[in-house]
Coordinates of C-alpha atoms and ligand atoms in Angstrom, one line a residue:
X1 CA -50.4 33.8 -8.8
X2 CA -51.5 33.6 -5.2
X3 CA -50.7 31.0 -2.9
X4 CA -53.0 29.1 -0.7
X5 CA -51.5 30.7 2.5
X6 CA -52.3 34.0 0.6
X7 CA -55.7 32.9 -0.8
X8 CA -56.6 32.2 2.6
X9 CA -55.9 35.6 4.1
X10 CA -57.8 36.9 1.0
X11 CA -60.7 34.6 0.0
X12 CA -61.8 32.7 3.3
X13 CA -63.3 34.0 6.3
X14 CA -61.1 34.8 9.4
X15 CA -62.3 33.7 13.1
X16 CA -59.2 36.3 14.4
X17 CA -56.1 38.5 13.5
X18 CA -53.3 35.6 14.3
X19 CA -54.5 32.6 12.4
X20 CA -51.9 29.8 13.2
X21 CA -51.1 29.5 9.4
X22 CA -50.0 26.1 9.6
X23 CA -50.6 24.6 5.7
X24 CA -51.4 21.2 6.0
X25 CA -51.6 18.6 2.7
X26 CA -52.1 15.4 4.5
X27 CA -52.5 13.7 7.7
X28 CA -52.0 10.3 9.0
X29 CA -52.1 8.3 12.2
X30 CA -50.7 10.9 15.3
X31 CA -49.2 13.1 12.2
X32 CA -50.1 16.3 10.2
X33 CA -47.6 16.8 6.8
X34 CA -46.7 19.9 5.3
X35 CA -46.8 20.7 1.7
X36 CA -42.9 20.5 1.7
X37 CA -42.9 17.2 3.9
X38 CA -43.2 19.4 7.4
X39 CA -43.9 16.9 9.8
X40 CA -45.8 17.4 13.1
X41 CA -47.1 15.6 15.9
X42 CA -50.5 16.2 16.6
X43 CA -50.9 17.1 20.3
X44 CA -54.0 18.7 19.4
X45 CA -56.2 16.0 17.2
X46 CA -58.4 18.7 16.0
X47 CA -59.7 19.8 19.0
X48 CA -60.4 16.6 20.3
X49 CA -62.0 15.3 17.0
X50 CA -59.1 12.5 15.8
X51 CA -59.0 10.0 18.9
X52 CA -58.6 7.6 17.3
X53 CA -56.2 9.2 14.6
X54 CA -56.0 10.8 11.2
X55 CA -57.5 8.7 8.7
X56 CA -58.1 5.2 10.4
X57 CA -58.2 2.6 7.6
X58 CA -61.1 0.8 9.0
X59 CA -62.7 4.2 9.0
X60 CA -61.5 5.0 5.4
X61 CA -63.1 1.7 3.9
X62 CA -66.0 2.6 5.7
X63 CA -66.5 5.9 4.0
X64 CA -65.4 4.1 0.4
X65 CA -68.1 1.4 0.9
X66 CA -71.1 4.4 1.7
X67 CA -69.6 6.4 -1.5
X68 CA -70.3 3.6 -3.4
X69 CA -74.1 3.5 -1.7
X70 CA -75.7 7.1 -1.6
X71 CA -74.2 10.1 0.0
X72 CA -77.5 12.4 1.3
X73 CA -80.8 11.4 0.0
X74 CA -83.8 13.4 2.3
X75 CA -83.7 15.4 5.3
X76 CA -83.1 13.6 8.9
X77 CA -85.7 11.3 10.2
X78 CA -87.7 10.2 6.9
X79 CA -86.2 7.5 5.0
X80 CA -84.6 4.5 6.8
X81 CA -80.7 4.6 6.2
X82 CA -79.1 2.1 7.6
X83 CA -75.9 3.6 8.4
X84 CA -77.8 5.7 10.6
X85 CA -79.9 3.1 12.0
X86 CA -76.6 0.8 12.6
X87 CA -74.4 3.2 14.5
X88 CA -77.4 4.6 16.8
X89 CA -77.7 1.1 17.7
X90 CA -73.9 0.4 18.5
X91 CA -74.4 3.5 20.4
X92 CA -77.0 3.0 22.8
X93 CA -75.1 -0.6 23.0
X94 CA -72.5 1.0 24.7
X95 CA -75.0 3.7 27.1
X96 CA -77.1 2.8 30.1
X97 CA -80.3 1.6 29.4
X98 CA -81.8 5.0 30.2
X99 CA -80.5 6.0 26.9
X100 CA -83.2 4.6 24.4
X101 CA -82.9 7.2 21.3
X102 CA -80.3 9.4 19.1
X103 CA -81.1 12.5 16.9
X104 CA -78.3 12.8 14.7
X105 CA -76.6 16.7 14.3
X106 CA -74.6 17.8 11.8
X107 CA -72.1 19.7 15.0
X108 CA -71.6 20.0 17.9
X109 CA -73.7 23.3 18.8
X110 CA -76.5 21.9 16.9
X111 CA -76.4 19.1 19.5
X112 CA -77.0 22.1 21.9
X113 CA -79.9 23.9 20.4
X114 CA -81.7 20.4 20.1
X115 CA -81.1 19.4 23.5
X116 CA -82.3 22.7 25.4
X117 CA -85.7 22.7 22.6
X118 CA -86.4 19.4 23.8
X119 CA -85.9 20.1 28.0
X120 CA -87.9 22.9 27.9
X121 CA -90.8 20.9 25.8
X122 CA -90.4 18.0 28.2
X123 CA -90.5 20.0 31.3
X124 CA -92.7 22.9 30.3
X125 CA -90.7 25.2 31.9
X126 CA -88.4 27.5 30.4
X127 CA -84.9 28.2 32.9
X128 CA -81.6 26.9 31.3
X129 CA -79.0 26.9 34.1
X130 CA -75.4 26.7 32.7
X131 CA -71.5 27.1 34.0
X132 CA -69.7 30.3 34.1
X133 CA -66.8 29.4 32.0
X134 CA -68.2 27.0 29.8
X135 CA -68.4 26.6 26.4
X136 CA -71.1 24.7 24.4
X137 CA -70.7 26.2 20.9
X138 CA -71.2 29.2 18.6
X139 CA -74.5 29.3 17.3
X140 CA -76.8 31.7 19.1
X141 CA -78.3 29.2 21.5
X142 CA -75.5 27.4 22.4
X143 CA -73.7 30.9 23.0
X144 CA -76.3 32.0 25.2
X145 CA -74.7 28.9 27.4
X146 CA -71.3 30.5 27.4
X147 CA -70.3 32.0 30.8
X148 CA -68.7 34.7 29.3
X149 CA -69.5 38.0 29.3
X150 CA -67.4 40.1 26.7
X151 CA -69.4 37.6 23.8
X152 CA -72.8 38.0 25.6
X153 CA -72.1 41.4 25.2
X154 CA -70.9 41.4 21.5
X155 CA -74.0 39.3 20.5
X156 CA -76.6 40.5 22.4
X157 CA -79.3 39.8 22.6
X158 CA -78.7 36.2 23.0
X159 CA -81.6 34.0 24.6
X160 CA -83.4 35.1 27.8
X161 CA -83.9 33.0 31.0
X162 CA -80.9 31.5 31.1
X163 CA -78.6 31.4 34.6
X164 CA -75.2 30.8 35.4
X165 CA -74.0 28.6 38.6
X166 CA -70.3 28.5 39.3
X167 CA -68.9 25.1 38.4
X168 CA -68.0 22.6 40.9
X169 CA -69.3 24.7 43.7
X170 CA -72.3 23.1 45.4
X171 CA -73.4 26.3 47.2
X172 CA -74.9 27.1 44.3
X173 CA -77.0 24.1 43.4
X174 CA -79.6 25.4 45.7
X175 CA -80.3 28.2 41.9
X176 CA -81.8 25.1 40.4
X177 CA -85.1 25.1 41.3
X178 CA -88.9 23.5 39.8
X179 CA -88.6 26.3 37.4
X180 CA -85.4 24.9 35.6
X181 CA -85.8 23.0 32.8
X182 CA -82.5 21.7 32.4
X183 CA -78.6 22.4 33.6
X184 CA -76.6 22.1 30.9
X185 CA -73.0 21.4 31.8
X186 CA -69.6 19.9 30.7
X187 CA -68.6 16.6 32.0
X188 CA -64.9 18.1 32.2
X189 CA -64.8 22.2 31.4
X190 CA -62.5 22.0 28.0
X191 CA -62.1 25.5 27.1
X192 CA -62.2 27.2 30.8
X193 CA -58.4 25.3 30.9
X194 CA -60.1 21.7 31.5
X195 CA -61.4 21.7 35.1
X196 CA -62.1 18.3 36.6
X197 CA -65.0 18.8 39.1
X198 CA -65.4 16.4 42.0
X199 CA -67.4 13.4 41.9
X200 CA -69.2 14.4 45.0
X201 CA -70.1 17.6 43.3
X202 CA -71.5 16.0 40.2
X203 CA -73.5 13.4 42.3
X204 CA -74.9 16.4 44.2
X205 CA -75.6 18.1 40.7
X206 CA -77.4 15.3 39.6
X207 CA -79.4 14.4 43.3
X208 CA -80.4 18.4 42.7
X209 CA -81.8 17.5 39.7
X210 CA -83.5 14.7 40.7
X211 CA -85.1 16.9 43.4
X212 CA -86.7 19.5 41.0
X213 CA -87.2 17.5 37.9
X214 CA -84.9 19.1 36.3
X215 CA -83.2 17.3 33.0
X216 CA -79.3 17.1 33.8
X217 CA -77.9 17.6 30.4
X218 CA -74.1 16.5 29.8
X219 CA -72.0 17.8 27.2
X220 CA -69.6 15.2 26.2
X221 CA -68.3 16.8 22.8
X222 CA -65.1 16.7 23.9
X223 CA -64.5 14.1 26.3
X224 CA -66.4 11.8 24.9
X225 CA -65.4 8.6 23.1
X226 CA -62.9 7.9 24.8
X227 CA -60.6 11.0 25.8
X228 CA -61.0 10.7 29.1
X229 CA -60.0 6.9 30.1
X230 CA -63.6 6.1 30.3
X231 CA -65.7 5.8 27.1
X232 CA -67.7 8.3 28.2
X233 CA -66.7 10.9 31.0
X234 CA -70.2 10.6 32.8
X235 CA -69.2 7.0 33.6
X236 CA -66.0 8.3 36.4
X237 CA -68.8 10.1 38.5
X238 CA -71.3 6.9 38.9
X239 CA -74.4 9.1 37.6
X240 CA -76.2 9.0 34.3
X241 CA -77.6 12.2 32.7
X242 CA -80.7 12.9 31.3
X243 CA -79.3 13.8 27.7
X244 CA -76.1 13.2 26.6
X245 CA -74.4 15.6 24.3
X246 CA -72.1 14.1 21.3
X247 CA -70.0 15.2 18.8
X248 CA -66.0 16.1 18.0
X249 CA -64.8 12.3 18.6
X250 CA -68.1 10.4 17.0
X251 CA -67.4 10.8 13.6
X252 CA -63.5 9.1 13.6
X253 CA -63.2 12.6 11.4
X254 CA -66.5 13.2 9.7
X255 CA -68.4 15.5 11.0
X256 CA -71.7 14.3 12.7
X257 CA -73.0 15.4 16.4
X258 CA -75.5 13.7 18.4
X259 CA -78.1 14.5 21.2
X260 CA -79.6 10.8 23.1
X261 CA -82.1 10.1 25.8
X262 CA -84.6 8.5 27.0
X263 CA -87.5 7.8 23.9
X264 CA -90.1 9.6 26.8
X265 CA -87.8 12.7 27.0
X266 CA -87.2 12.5 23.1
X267 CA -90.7 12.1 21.5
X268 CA -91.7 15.9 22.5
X269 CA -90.4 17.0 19.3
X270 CA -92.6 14.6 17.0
X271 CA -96.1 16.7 17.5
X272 CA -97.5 19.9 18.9
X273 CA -96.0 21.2 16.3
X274 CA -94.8 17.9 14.1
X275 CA -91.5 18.3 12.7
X276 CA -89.6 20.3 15.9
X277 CA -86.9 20.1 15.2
X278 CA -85.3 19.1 11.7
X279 CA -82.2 19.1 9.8
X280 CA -81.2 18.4 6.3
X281 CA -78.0 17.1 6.8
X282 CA -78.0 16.0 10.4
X283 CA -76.8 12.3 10.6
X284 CA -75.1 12.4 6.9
X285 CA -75.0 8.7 5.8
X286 CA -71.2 8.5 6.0
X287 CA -70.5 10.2 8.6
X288 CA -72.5 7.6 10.3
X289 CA -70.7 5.0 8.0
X290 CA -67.3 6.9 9.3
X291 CA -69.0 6.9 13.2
X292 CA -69.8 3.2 13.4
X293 CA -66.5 2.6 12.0
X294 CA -64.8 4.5 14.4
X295 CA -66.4 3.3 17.7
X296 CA -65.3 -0.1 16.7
X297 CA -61.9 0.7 16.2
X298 CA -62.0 2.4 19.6
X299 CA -63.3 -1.0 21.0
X300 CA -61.3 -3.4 19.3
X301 CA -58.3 -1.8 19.8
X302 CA -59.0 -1.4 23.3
X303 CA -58.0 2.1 23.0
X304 CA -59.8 3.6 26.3
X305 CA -58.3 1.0 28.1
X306 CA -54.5 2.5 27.5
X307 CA -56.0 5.9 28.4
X308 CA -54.7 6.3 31.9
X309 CA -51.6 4.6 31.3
X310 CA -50.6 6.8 28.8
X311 CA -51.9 9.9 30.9
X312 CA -49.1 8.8 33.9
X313 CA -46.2 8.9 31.6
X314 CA -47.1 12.2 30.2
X315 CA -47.4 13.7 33.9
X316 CA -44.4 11.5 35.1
X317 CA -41.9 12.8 31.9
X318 CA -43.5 16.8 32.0
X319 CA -41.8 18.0 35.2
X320 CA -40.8 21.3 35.3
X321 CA -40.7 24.0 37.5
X322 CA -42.4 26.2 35.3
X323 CA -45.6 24.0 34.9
X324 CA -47.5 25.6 37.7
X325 CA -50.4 22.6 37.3
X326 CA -50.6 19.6 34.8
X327 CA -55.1 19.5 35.2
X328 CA -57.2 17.0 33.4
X329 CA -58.3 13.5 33.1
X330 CA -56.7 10.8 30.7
X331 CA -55.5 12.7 27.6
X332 CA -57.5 15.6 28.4
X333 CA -54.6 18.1 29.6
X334 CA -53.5 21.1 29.9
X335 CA -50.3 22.7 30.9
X336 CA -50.7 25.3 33.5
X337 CA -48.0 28.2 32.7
X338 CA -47.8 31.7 33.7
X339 CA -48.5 33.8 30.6
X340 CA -50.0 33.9 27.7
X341 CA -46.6 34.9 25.8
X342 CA -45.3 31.7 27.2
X343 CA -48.0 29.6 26.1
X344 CA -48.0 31.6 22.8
X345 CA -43.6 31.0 22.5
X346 CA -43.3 27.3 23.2
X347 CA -46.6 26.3 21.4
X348 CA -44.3 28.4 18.1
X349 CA -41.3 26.8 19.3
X350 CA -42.5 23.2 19.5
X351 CA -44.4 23.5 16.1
X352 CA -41.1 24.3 14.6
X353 CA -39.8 21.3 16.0
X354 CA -42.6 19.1 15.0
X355 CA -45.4 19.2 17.8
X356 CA -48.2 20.6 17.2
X357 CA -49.8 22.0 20.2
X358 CA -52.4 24.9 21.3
X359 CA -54.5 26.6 24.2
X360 CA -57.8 27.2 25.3
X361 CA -60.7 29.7 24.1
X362 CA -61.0 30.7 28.4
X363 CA -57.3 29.8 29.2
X364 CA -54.9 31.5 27.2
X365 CA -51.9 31.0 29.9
X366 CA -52.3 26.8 29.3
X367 CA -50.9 24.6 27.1
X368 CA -53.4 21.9 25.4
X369 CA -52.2 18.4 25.6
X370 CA -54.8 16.3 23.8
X371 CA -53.0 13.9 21.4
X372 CA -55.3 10.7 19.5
X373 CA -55.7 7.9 21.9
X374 CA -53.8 5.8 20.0
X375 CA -50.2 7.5 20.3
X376 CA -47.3 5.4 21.3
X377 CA -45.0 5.5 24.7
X378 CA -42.7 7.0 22.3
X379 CA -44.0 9.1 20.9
X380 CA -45.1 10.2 23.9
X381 CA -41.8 10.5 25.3
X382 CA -40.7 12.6 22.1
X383 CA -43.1 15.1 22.4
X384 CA -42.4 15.7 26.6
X385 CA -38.8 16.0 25.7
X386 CA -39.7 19.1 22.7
X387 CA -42.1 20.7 25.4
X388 CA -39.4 20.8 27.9
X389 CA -37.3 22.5 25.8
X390 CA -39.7 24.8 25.0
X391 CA -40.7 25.5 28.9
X392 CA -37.1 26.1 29.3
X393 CA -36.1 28.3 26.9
X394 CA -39.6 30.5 27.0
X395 CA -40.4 30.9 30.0
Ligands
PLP1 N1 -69.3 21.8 23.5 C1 -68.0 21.8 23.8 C2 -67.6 21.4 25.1 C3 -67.1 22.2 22.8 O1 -65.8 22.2 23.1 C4 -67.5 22.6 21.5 C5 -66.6 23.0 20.5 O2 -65.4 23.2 20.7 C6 -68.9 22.6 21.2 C7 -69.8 22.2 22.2 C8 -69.4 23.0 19.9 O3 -69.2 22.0 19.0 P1 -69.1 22.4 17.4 O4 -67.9 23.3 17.2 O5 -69.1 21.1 16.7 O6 -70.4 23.2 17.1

């Protein structure tokens, strides 16, 4: 009789030849369990998913009182669910008033493809600029976005007309031009090895925009809902984009993703053809149950407010000679080291000691520091004193 770690060598697909293999059986607040009581800090929260923890209560009952509604019942945009109906209002609540409508996704990526479909039908033109070094998912679309070569390569061909400006450099703002339909860009670069750009360069961005009626197009997948000690990150540069990208965070642990604009920009996709762009599951009735839940846990327990705090004591504790750079914005950080074996030896070191931490899909010589919002000074101080040791013997 196989195991599971076996059964998942054998029977599930694998994304790469060195899987972390970590077996998980439960998870709870800031903490994954093993299925012989392991214990780890999460440092990671699922990629930025769990911000607000593993398995919020709140969020729990939330899901329990849907179960006991309907789970899916027709595709997206047909009947009137109210879970949907609920948490796209508490949304908007919380946006600028140029935000005035949300198509729920099922992920991320499909946040991406429904995005660019509806710039280019809003603007009539067809030019998607994006950012060398970004990522905005793995579907063929959203990979076209990917300033990456060695997968353009590998999945060619991917979509045409689509450029690539260096991010945070304003020399090359002047590429956007009236045949762009949108720039699509990361609020913070996650997976380049999170690179904060400068306000002035994202006011700039967005004046360039302006200028050629462009759509600006923010992705917010990962620093939104808090991550970055704003709600959303959009809000530290004083500009509001044209479409805001959701997902990760939104669902408290569901999975659900999100696209929302103005109801001008958003209507191209009802006619010329009707139906533009559908999805079956997009918006599932609890994971908007779970979504609504979770942004008022976010906003009763004022956790973006503790945000920057907590960022200070991690970048006050992690000193060490060895950490080349601490980059990022609230608890959106990474660990500049030298090498990948480094990152690769006290990320095994620390999961054997309880923290679970990780690295980046563009950065491979950074350690990933992105624990749920709601973890404690102490736990904060626990987990800088493991990574030390780590950085000390390792590197
Ligand atoms: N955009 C960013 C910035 C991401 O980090 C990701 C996933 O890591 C995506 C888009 C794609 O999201 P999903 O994996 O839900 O398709």
């Amino acid at each position: 009789m196989l195991n599971n770690r076996e059964l998942f060598l054998l029977n599930t697909a694998q994304t790469s030849n060195s899987p972390r293999m970590i077996e998980i059986a439960k998870a709870e607040g800031v903490y994954l369990y093993g299925p012989n009581g392991e214990e780890y800090m999460d440092l990671v929260s699922g990629f930025n998913v769990s911000n607000i923890g593993h398995r919020n209560p709140k969020v729990i009952q939330a899901i329990k009182d849907q179960l006991e509604k309907y789970l899916h019942v027709t595709v997206y945009g047909e009947f009137v669910q109210a879970p949907q109906v609920e948490f796209a209002t508490d949304l908007l609540a919380v946006l600028p008033k140029q935000f005035e409508s949300v198509y729920f996704t099922n992920s991320g990526a499909e946040a991406v493809e429904g995005s660019m479909k509806v710039a280019k039908r809003f603007t009539g033109r067809r030019q998607i600029i994006a950012a060398k070094k970004a990522y905005h998912g793995s579907t063929q679309g959203a990979l076209s976005l990917i300033g990456n070569e060695e997968y353009h390569t590998a999945y060619a061909p991917l979509l045409p007309e689509i450029e690539f400006i260096t991010f945070n450099n304003s020399d090359d703002l002047s590429l956007i031009t009236e045949k762009t339909a949108a720039v699509i860009i990361e609020a913070i670069q996650g997976e380049a090895g999170v690179r904060v750009p400068d306000i002035s360069y994202m006011q700039a961005l967005r004046k360039r925009c302006n200028e050629t009626g462009t759509l600006l197009v923010f992705d917010e997948i990962q620093t939104g809902f808090g991550r970055t000690g704003k709600l959303f990150a959009f809000e530290h540069y004083d500009i509001v984009p044209d479409i805001l990208m959701l997902a990760k965070g939104i669902g408290g642990g569901m999975p659900l993703g999100a696209f929302v604009a103005s109801k001008q920009v958003m209507d191209v996709i009802k006619d010329n053809p009707m139906l533009g762009h559908i999805t079956t599951f997009g918006g599932h009735p609890v994971s908007c149950a779970a979504a609504k839940a979770s942004l008022e846990v976010i906003r009763e327990n004022q956790l973006v407010e503790q945000v920057a705090e907590k960022e200070q004591l991690f970048r006050t504790l992690l000193q060490h000679p060895k950490i080349i750079e601490i980059r990022g914005k609230g608890l959106m950080m990474c660990l500049q080291l030298e090498t990948f074996d480094q990152v690769y030896n006290v990320s095994n070191y620390c999961a054997q000691q309880g923290i679970m931490i990780d690295w980046y899909l563009h950065c491979e010589t950074a350690l990933r520091v992105a624990p749920p919002l709601t973890i404690t000074n102490d736990e904060i101080e626990k987990a800088c004193k493991i990574i030390l040791d780590g950085i000390e013997k390792y590197t």
